[in-house]
Amino acid sequence: MSTWHEIRRFPVAVRLLLLNQFGVNIGFYLLVPYLATHLTENLGMSAAVVGVVLGVRTLSQQGLFVVGGSASDRLGARGVIIAGCALRTFGFALFAFGDGLVVLLAASVLSGFAGALFNPAVRAYIAQEADGREAEAFALFSVFAAAGALVGPLLGSALLLVDFRTSALTAAGIFAVLTLAQVMVLPARATRPRDGGSVPADWREVLGNRPFLAFALAMVGMFTLESQLYLLLPDGARRATGWDGAPGLVLLLGTLAHLTLQLRVTRALKRRGQRGRWIVTGLGLMAVGFLPPALAVGGGSGTPDGVADGVLRVLPVLAGALLLSLGVMVAQPFVMELIPAYGRPGLTGTYFGVFYVVSGVAAAVGNTVVGWAMDTGARAGAPWLPWVCCALSGLVSALGVAWLRRLGSLPAPSEPAVPATV
């Protein structure tokens, strides 16, 4: 069964949201990776100010995911998705014309809050529309996201040959088109009847769900390790080869793996059942992925002696990146499938929102710890230290989920849904 045939089996809403995620990642990655360079080189801002601008965007998104999730439950996912994409259109356009700090901070807040709106709403909508095939839907979601993450930086590099304003306006234009497509095509869903409770009561219900919180905390390692595709692994590739373009090999390898293998892996594992077992396996693979670089990192120092030596040095890093990507492919669709199963259907968005707040904090703290381990390892002559820290983080998460599975606190996947009447 081909990927395209699998896509056609889903309703039009899911297909649109898959294309939406492709466009979202193109728009995001053609702009945000180059934003710091624009702020420093074109606008002459200090590193501290750049850190504030970028930090505000991240905080506005990660810290407000639960707001977007609650809005999705209360107001309907369709409207929240549209509002989020429209806000990001405006936020990215402000980056094109904003030279002052106040305007840039406003652009950061708007673009970050936009992500906090549409990210949990999109996932909640897919979970509700997938009709018992959430794992396959989220696998395809990952494929489209990876494709967008590959195209975005390439397009951004080409547009920067013109200027940053062109890049920012192109990103804003992409989100404007996505907004219009959602208004025209995305079907409205009836919001589920409320029980009269307040939003804080919804949050208390989710935060009082101890099995869910235990699962979210156990998954901290997955997001910490996945973020190393942008920190530790690219740094390892650069150091191994002495080539500034080597980090791109890490991202390219991971993207190609997702594009070619994600759906096949998810379908094959789903047929064998035992979602919890595959989540544990995926986390274990992610942890193992940091061992080849840890074992090889002391094998050479200084500049590689020719191309052949550089290739030999970078192979363990690329092997680690591939294992990490395989682990994500194994675990992530089933993680996304289980999140809604922890609560009642009317709180799907809130559960995704809380889960992503936890994951955002985990990634921030994890990157801080890994950065500390990188600096400490370099000073102490122990370059293996950050790699071992990551492997241990993945192992702890795998053991945590295995423990929850043994206790029987992992929910069963949802049954096929009955379509709601609009």
Short mmCIF file of C-alpha atoms in Angstrom, two decimals:
data_model
loop_
_atom_site.label_atom_id
_atom_site.label_comp_id
_atom_site.label_asym_id
_atom_site.label_seq_id
_atom_site.Cartn_x
_atom_site.Cartn_y
_atom_site.Cartn_z
CA MET A 1 0.00 0.00 0.00
CA SER A 2 1.50 3.32 -1.07
CA THR A 3 1.75 6.42 1.08
CA TRP A 4 -0.59 8.27 -1.29
CA HIS A 5 -3.19 5.52 -1.04
CA GLU A 6 -3.00 5.73 2.75
CA ILE A 7 -3.48 9.51 2.57
CA ARG A 8 -6.58 9.13 0.39
CA ARG A 9 -8.16 6.85 2.98
CA PHE A 10 -8.43 9.74 5.41
CA PRO A 11 -11.19 12.37 5.28
CA VAL A 12 -10.54 15.70 3.59
CA ALA A 13 -9.97 17.44 6.92
CA VAL A 14 -7.02 15.20 7.79
CA ARG A 15 -5.56 15.53 4.30
CA LEU A 16 -5.76 19.30 4.50
CA LEU A 17 -4.08 19.33 7.90
CA LEU A 18 -1.26 17.15 6.58
CA LEU A 19 -0.65 19.68 3.80
CA ASN A 20 -1.07 22.41 6.40
CA GLN A 21 1.79 20.98 8.46
CA PHE A 22 3.97 20.79 5.36
CA GLY A 23 3.32 24.48 4.72
CA VAL A 24 3.71 25.42 8.39
CA ASN A 25 7.17 23.89 8.53
CA ILE A 26 8.22 25.45 5.23
CA GLY A 27 7.16 28.89 6.47
CA PHE A 28 8.75 28.41 9.87
CA TYR A 29 12.08 26.99 8.74
CA LEU A 30 12.63 29.43 5.88
CA LEU A 31 12.53 32.29 8.42
CA VAL A 32 13.27 31.40 12.05
CA PRO A 33 16.71 29.71 11.60
CA TYR A 34 17.96 32.91 9.93
CA LEU A 35 16.33 35.36 12.32
CA ALA A 36 19.27 35.62 14.73
CA THR A 37 21.66 36.42 11.88
CA HIS A 38 19.30 39.15 10.64
CA LEU A 39 19.02 40.70 14.09
CA THR A 40 22.77 40.78 14.66
CA GLU A 41 24.20 41.48 11.22
CA ASN A 42 21.45 43.58 9.61
CA LEU A 43 20.05 45.37 12.67
CA GLY A 44 23.22 45.42 14.80
CA MET A 45 21.60 44.03 17.94
CA SER A 46 23.64 42.51 20.74
CA ALA A 47 23.59 38.81 21.48
CA ALA A 48 21.70 39.50 24.71
CA VAL A 49 18.90 41.35 22.89
CA VAL A 50 18.72 38.63 20.24
CA GLY A 51 18.38 36.07 23.01
CA VAL A 52 15.47 38.04 24.48
CA VAL A 53 13.66 38.26 21.12
CA LEU A 54 14.09 34.54 20.40
CA GLY A 55 13.32 33.57 23.98
CA VAL A 56 10.07 35.55 23.98
CA ARG A 57 8.92 33.69 20.87
CA THR A 58 9.70 30.31 22.41
CA LEU A 59 8.11 31.22 25.75
CA SER A 60 4.98 32.57 24.04
CA GLN A 61 4.56 29.28 22.22
CA GLN A 62 5.62 26.63 24.70
CA GLY A 63 4.15 28.34 27.74
CA LEU A 64 0.73 28.93 26.18
CA PHE A 65 0.08 25.56 24.55
CA VAL A 66 -2.50 24.79 27.21
CA VAL A 67 -4.39 27.99 26.27
CA GLY A 68 -4.57 26.85 22.66
CA GLY A 69 -5.65 23.39 23.74
CA SER A 70 -8.44 24.74 25.94
CA ALA A 71 -9.57 27.11 23.21
CA SER A 72 -9.76 24.15 20.84
CA ASP A 73 -11.99 22.24 23.27
CA ARG A 74 -14.22 25.21 24.06
CA LEU A 75 -14.48 26.99 20.71
CA GLY A 76 -13.79 24.22 18.22
CA ALA A 77 -10.48 23.25 16.67
CA ARG A 78 -11.26 24.72 13.24
CA GLY A 79 -11.59 28.30 14.40
CA VAL A 80 -8.51 28.07 16.61
CA ILE A 81 -6.40 26.65 13.76
CA ILE A 82 -7.53 29.47 11.46
CA ALA A 83 -6.89 32.13 14.11
CA GLY A 84 -3.42 30.71 14.81
CA CYS A 85 -2.37 30.72 11.16
CA ALA A 86 -3.75 34.24 10.68
CA LEU A 87 -1.83 35.49 13.73
CA ARG A 88 1.40 33.95 12.46
CA THR A 89 0.84 35.62 9.09
CA PHE A 90 0.72 38.97 10.85
CA GLY A 91 3.63 38.13 13.16
CA PHE A 92 5.96 37.08 10.35
CA ALA A 93 4.98 40.16 8.32
CA LEU A 94 6.02 42.31 11.29
CA PHE A 95 9.48 40.70 11.17
CA ALA A 96 9.75 41.96 7.58
CA PHE A 97 9.08 45.58 8.49
CA GLY A 98 10.14 45.81 12.12
CA ASP A 99 13.49 47.41 12.87
CA GLY A 100 12.79 48.48 16.45
CA LEU A 101 12.88 46.28 19.53
CA VAL A 102 9.21 46.89 20.45
CA VAL A 103 7.98 45.79 17.01
CA LEU A 104 10.27 42.77 16.99
CA LEU A 105 9.07 41.71 20.45
CA ALA A 106 5.47 42.08 19.27
CA ALA A 107 6.27 39.93 16.24
CA SER A 108 7.85 37.31 18.50
CA VAL A 109 4.87 37.24 20.85
CA LEU A 110 2.34 37.01 18.00
CA SER A 111 4.20 34.31 16.07
CA GLY A 112 4.81 32.30 19.25
CA PHE A 113 1.22 32.57 20.49
CA ALA A 114 0.04 31.59 17.01
CA GLY A 115 1.92 28.30 17.34
CA ALA A 116 0.43 27.81 20.80
CA LEU A 117 -3.02 28.09 19.22
CA PHE A 118 -2.79 25.90 16.13
CA ASN A 119 -0.36 23.18 17.28
CA PRO A 120 -2.59 21.50 19.92
CA ALA A 121 -5.72 22.30 17.90
CA VAL A 122 -4.36 20.54 14.79
CA ARG A 123 -3.44 17.45 16.80
CA ALA A 124 -6.80 17.40 18.55
CA TYR A 125 -8.61 17.70 15.21
CA ILE A 126 -6.59 14.86 13.69
CA ALA A 127 -7.17 12.65 16.73
CA GLN A 128 -10.92 13.25 16.45
CA GLU A 129 -11.12 12.73 12.67
CA ALA A 130 -8.76 9.74 12.30
CA ASP A 131 -11.51 7.25 13.25
CA GLY A 132 -9.38 4.63 14.98
CA ARG A 133 -6.31 5.16 12.76
CA GLU A 134 -4.61 7.84 14.85
CA ALA A 135 -1.20 6.14 14.70
CA GLU A 136 -1.19 6.17 10.88
CA ALA A 137 -2.48 9.76 10.81
CA PHE A 138 0.26 10.97 13.14
CA ALA A 139 2.86 8.98 11.20
CA LEU A 140 1.82 10.80 8.02
CA PHE A 141 1.80 14.05 10.00
CA SER A 142 5.44 13.39 10.88
CA VAL A 143 6.26 12.67 7.23
CA PHE A 144 4.75 15.95 6.02
CA ALA A 145 6.43 17.85 8.86
CA ALA A 146 9.81 16.37 7.94
CA ALA A 147 9.32 17.26 4.28
CA GLY A 148 8.49 20.84 5.21
CA ALA A 149 11.51 21.02 7.51
CA LEU A 150 13.68 19.94 4.57
CA VAL A 151 12.23 22.36 2.01
CA GLY A 152 12.02 25.35 4.37
CA PRO A 153 15.74 25.95 5.02
CA LEU A 154 16.58 25.39 1.35
CA LEU A 155 14.00 27.95 0.28
CA GLY A 156 15.12 30.30 3.04
CA SER A 157 18.74 30.13 1.90
CA ALA A 158 17.70 31.00 -1.66
CA LEU A 159 15.48 33.90 -0.57
CA LEU A 160 18.20 35.36 1.64
CA LEU A 161 20.21 35.93 -1.54
CA VAL A 162 17.65 38.69 -2.14
CA ASP A 163 17.16 39.98 1.42
CA PHE A 164 15.62 39.04 4.75
CA ARG A 165 12.46 41.05 4.09
CA THR A 166 11.69 38.91 1.05
CA SER A 167 12.14 35.79 3.14
CA ALA A 168 9.86 37.07 5.92
CA LEU A 169 7.14 38.17 3.50
CA THR A 170 7.29 34.81 1.73
CA ALA A 171 6.83 33.05 5.07
CA ALA A 172 3.90 35.34 5.90
CA GLY A 173 2.43 34.67 2.46
CA ILE A 174 2.58 30.91 3.02
CA PHE A 175 0.65 31.25 6.28
CA ALA A 176 -1.86 33.56 4.58
CA VAL A 177 -2.51 30.89 1.93
CA LEU A 178 -2.88 28.23 4.64
CA THR A 179 -5.36 30.43 6.49
CA LEU A 180 -7.45 30.92 3.36
CA ALA A 181 -7.37 27.18 2.56
CA GLN A 182 -8.61 26.33 6.04
CA VAL A 183 -11.43 28.87 5.83
CA MET A 184 -12.55 27.44 2.50
CA VAL A 185 -11.99 23.70 2.94
CA LEU A 186 -11.64 22.67 6.59
CA PRO A 187 -15.01 21.35 7.81
CA ALA A 188 -16.43 22.70 11.04
CA ARG A 189 -17.03 20.22 13.83
CA ALA A 190 -19.67 20.54 16.48
CA THR A 191 -18.09 21.22 19.84
CA ARG A 192 -18.91 18.54 22.36
CA PRO A 193 -21.53 19.44 24.99
CA ARG A 194 -20.00 21.11 28.01
CA ASP A 195 -20.78 20.10 31.58
CA GLY A 196 -20.84 23.70 32.74
CA GLY A 197 -17.34 23.60 34.18
CA SER A 198 -14.82 26.39 33.79
CA VAL A 199 -11.48 26.38 31.99
CA PRO A 200 -9.57 26.24 35.31
CA ALA A 201 -11.72 23.23 36.23
CA ASP A 202 -10.66 21.57 32.96
CA TRP A 203 -7.01 22.25 33.80
CA ARG A 204 -7.47 20.85 37.29
CA GLU A 205 -9.04 17.73 35.82
CA VAL A 206 -6.10 17.18 33.47
CA LEU A 207 -3.46 18.02 36.09
CA GLY A 208 -5.24 15.73 38.54
CA ASN A 209 -4.95 12.79 36.13
CA ARG A 210 -1.94 11.13 37.72
CA PRO A 211 -1.45 8.38 35.10
CA PHE A 212 -1.36 11.05 32.37
CA LEU A 213 1.11 13.24 34.26
CA ALA A 214 3.29 10.22 34.96
CA PHE A 215 3.28 9.39 31.25
CA ALA A 216 4.07 13.00 30.26
CA LEU A 217 6.99 13.10 32.69
CA ALA A 218 8.22 9.70 31.52
CA MET A 219 8.31 11.04 27.95
CA VAL A 220 10.63 13.92 28.90
CA GLY A 221 13.60 11.98 27.51
CA MET A 222 12.04 11.70 24.06
CA PHE A 223 11.81 15.45 23.56
CA THR A 224 15.19 16.10 25.15
CA LEU A 225 16.89 13.62 22.82
CA GLU A 226 14.93 14.66 19.73
CA SER A 227 16.11 18.25 20.23
CA GLN A 228 19.72 17.03 19.96
CA LEU A 229 19.20 16.81 16.21
CA TYR A 230 19.70 20.58 16.40
CA LEU A 231 22.38 20.81 19.10
CA LEU A 232 24.66 17.93 20.04
CA LEU A 233 24.61 15.88 16.83
CA PRO A 234 25.28 18.83 14.49
CA ASP A 235 28.08 19.97 16.81
CA GLY A 236 29.52 16.45 16.78
CA ALA A 237 29.40 16.32 12.98
CA ARG A 238 31.13 19.70 12.70
CA ARG A 239 33.88 18.73 15.12
CA ALA A 240 34.39 15.35 13.46
CA THR A 241 34.88 16.77 9.99
CA GLY A 242 36.03 20.34 10.54
CA TRP A 243 33.40 21.31 7.93
CA ASP A 244 30.71 23.89 8.70
CA GLY A 245 28.30 22.18 6.31
CA ALA A 246 28.44 18.84 8.16
CA PRO A 247 25.43 19.60 10.45
CA GLY A 248 23.27 19.63 7.34
CA LEU A 249 24.11 15.96 6.80
CA VAL A 250 22.59 15.12 10.18
CA LEU A 251 19.32 16.89 9.39
CA LEU A 252 19.19 15.50 5.85
CA LEU A 253 19.69 11.93 7.03
CA GLY A 254 16.94 12.22 9.64
CA THR A 255 14.54 13.81 7.18
CA LEU A 256 15.12 11.19 4.49
CA ALA A 257 14.61 8.42 7.06
CA HIS A 258 11.25 9.88 8.06
CA LEU A 259 10.13 10.36 4.47
CA THR A 260 10.95 6.82 3.40
CA LEU A 261 10.31 4.72 6.51
CA GLN A 262 7.88 6.41 8.92
CA LEU A 263 4.58 5.08 7.59
CA ARG A 264 5.96 1.58 6.94
CA VAL A 265 7.34 1.35 10.46
CA THR A 266 4.11 2.53 12.07
CA ARG A 267 1.88 0.18 10.06
CA ALA A 268 4.13 -2.81 10.72
CA LEU A 269 4.29 -2.19 14.47
CA LYS A 270 0.60 -1.37 14.85
CA ARG A 271 -0.33 -4.78 13.42
CA ARG A 272 1.65 -6.36 16.26
CA GLY A 273 -0.22 -4.42 18.96
CA GLN A 274 1.31 -3.57 22.35
CA ARG A 275 1.71 0.19 21.83
CA GLY A 276 3.48 0.60 25.15
CA ARG A 277 6.12 -1.94 24.15
CA TRP A 278 6.90 -0.01 20.99
CA ILE A 279 7.17 3.28 22.86
CA VAL A 280 9.71 1.65 25.18
CA THR A 281 11.55 0.21 22.19
CA GLY A 282 11.64 3.58 20.45
CA LEU A 283 13.02 5.31 23.52
CA GLY A 284 15.63 2.58 23.84
CA LEU A 285 16.70 3.08 20.23
CA MET A 286 17.00 6.81 20.82
CA ALA A 287 19.22 6.19 23.83
CA VAL A 288 21.40 3.69 21.96
CA GLY A 289 21.84 6.26 19.20
CA PHE A 290 24.16 8.30 21.42
CA LEU A 291 26.53 5.43 22.12
CA PRO A 292 28.38 5.25 18.75
CA PRO A 293 29.45 8.92 18.97
CA ALA A 294 30.33 8.48 22.66
CA LEU A 295 32.59 5.53 21.87
CA ALA A 296 34.21 7.21 18.86
CA VAL A 297 34.52 10.78 20.09
CA GLY A 298 37.97 10.21 21.55
CA GLY A 299 39.29 8.47 18.47
CA GLY A 300 40.64 11.60 16.85
CA SER A 301 41.47 15.19 17.67
CA GLY A 302 42.08 18.35 15.73
CA THR A 303 41.49 18.70 11.99
CA PRO A 304 40.83 15.47 10.05
CA ASP A 305 43.71 14.21 7.94
CA GLY A 306 42.00 14.44 4.57
CA VAL A 307 38.51 13.62 3.32
CA ALA A 308 38.71 9.90 4.10
CA ASP A 309 39.60 10.60 7.73
CA GLY A 310 36.74 13.09 8.01
CA VAL A 311 34.28 10.56 6.61
CA LEU A 312 35.43 7.89 9.06
CA ARG A 313 35.10 10.30 11.97
CA VAL A 314 31.60 11.44 11.06
CA LEU A 315 30.16 7.95 10.46
CA PRO A 316 29.49 7.26 14.18
CA VAL A 317 27.67 10.58 14.44
CA LEU A 318 25.54 9.80 11.38
CA ALA A 319 24.85 6.31 12.73
CA GLY A 320 23.69 7.91 15.96
CA ALA A 321 21.45 10.34 14.06
CA LEU A 322 19.89 7.46 12.13
CA LEU A 323 19.22 5.43 15.29
CA LEU A 324 17.75 8.50 16.96
CA SER A 325 15.45 9.10 13.99
CA LEU A 326 14.38 5.45 13.94
CA GLY A 327 13.57 5.64 17.64
CA VAL A 328 11.41 8.70 17.08
CA MET A 329 9.65 6.95 14.19
CA VAL A 330 8.89 3.93 16.37
CA ALA A 331 7.67 5.80 19.45
CA GLN A 332 6.14 9.13 18.45
CA PRO A 333 2.98 8.09 16.53
CA PHE A 334 1.93 5.79 19.38
CA VAL A 335 2.65 8.51 21.95
CA MET A 336 0.37 10.89 20.02
CA GLU A 337 -2.23 8.12 19.77
CA LEU A 338 -2.28 7.53 23.53
CA ILE A 339 -2.55 11.14 24.72
CA PRO A 340 -6.29 11.59 23.93
CA ALA A 341 -7.06 8.18 25.44
CA TYR A 342 -6.15 9.44 28.91
CA GLY A 343 -9.19 11.70 29.19
CA ARG A 344 -12.70 12.31 28.01
CA PRO A 345 -13.18 13.40 24.38
CA GLY A 346 -14.17 16.95 25.33
CA LEU A 347 -10.68 17.64 26.69
CA THR A 348 -8.54 16.31 23.85
CA GLY A 349 -7.06 19.72 23.06
CA THR A 350 -6.31 20.44 26.72
CA TYR A 351 -4.50 17.12 27.11
CA PHE A 352 -2.34 17.88 24.06
CA GLY A 353 -1.72 21.39 25.36
CA VAL A 354 -0.54 20.24 28.78
CA PHE A 355 1.57 17.49 27.25
CA TYR A 356 3.35 19.99 25.00
CA VAL A 357 3.94 22.42 27.86
CA VAL A 358 5.70 19.59 29.70
CA SER A 359 7.67 18.65 26.57
CA GLY A 360 8.67 22.27 25.92
CA VAL A 361 9.99 22.70 29.44
CA ALA A 362 11.75 19.34 29.13
CA ALA A 363 13.46 20.32 25.90
CA ALA A 364 14.60 23.65 27.36
CA VAL A 365 15.95 22.08 30.54
CA GLY A 366 17.44 19.16 28.61
CA ASN A 367 19.28 21.44 26.21
CA THR A 368 20.63 23.42 29.14
CA VAL A 369 21.96 20.26 30.76
CA VAL A 370 23.44 18.99 27.50
CA GLY A 371 25.07 22.38 26.89
CA TRP A 372 26.57 22.25 30.38
CA ALA A 373 27.83 18.72 29.74
CA MET A 374 29.39 19.83 26.43
CA ASP A 375 31.26 22.69 28.12
CA THR A 376 32.26 20.59 31.14
CA GLY A 377 33.39 17.67 28.98
CA ALA A 378 35.51 19.99 26.83
CA ARG A 379 37.21 21.53 29.87
CA ALA A 380 37.74 18.20 31.64
CA GLY A 381 38.99 16.31 28.59
CA ALA A 382 35.87 14.13 28.61
CA PRO A 383 34.16 14.75 25.24
CA TRP A 384 32.02 11.67 25.78
CA LEU A 385 30.13 13.30 28.69
CA PRO A 386 27.20 14.90 26.82
CA TRP A 387 26.66 11.76 24.75
CA VAL A 388 26.49 9.59 27.86
CA CYS A 389 24.12 12.07 29.53
CA CYS A 390 21.76 11.80 26.55
CA ALA A 391 21.95 8.00 26.52
CA LEU A 392 21.10 7.91 30.23
CA SER A 393 18.20 10.32 29.70
CA GLY A 394 16.71 8.05 27.05
CA LEU A 395 17.25 4.99 29.21
CA VAL A 396 15.48 6.59 32.18
CA SER A 397 12.50 7.48 29.99
CA ALA A 398 12.35 3.97 28.53
CA LEU A 399 12.41 2.46 32.03
CA GLY A 400 9.74 4.91 33.17
CA VAL A 401 7.33 3.95 30.38
CA ALA A 402 8.13 0.26 30.91
CA TRP A 403 7.22 0.68 34.58
CA LEU A 404 3.93 2.41 33.70
CA ARG A 405 3.17 -0.37 31.23
CA ARG A 406 3.81 -2.99 33.88
CA LEU A 407 1.45 -1.17 36.26
CA GLY A 408 -1.22 -1.20 33.54
CA SER A 409 -1.57 2.62 33.54
CA LEU A 410 -1.16 3.03 29.77
CA PRO A 411 -4.62 3.40 28.18
CA ALA A 412 -5.87 1.38 25.24
CA PRO A 413 -5.98 3.18 21.88
CA SER A 414 -9.28 4.85 21.07
CA GLU A 415 -12.00 3.07 19.19
CA PRO A 416 -13.24 4.35 15.80
CA ALA A 417 -15.12 7.56 16.41
CA VAL A 418 -18.71 8.26 15.48
CA PRO A 419 -18.77 11.37 13.28
CA ALA A 420 -20.25 14.37 15.04
CA THR A 421 -23.15 16.27 13.52
CA VAL A 422 -22.40 19.84 12.59
#
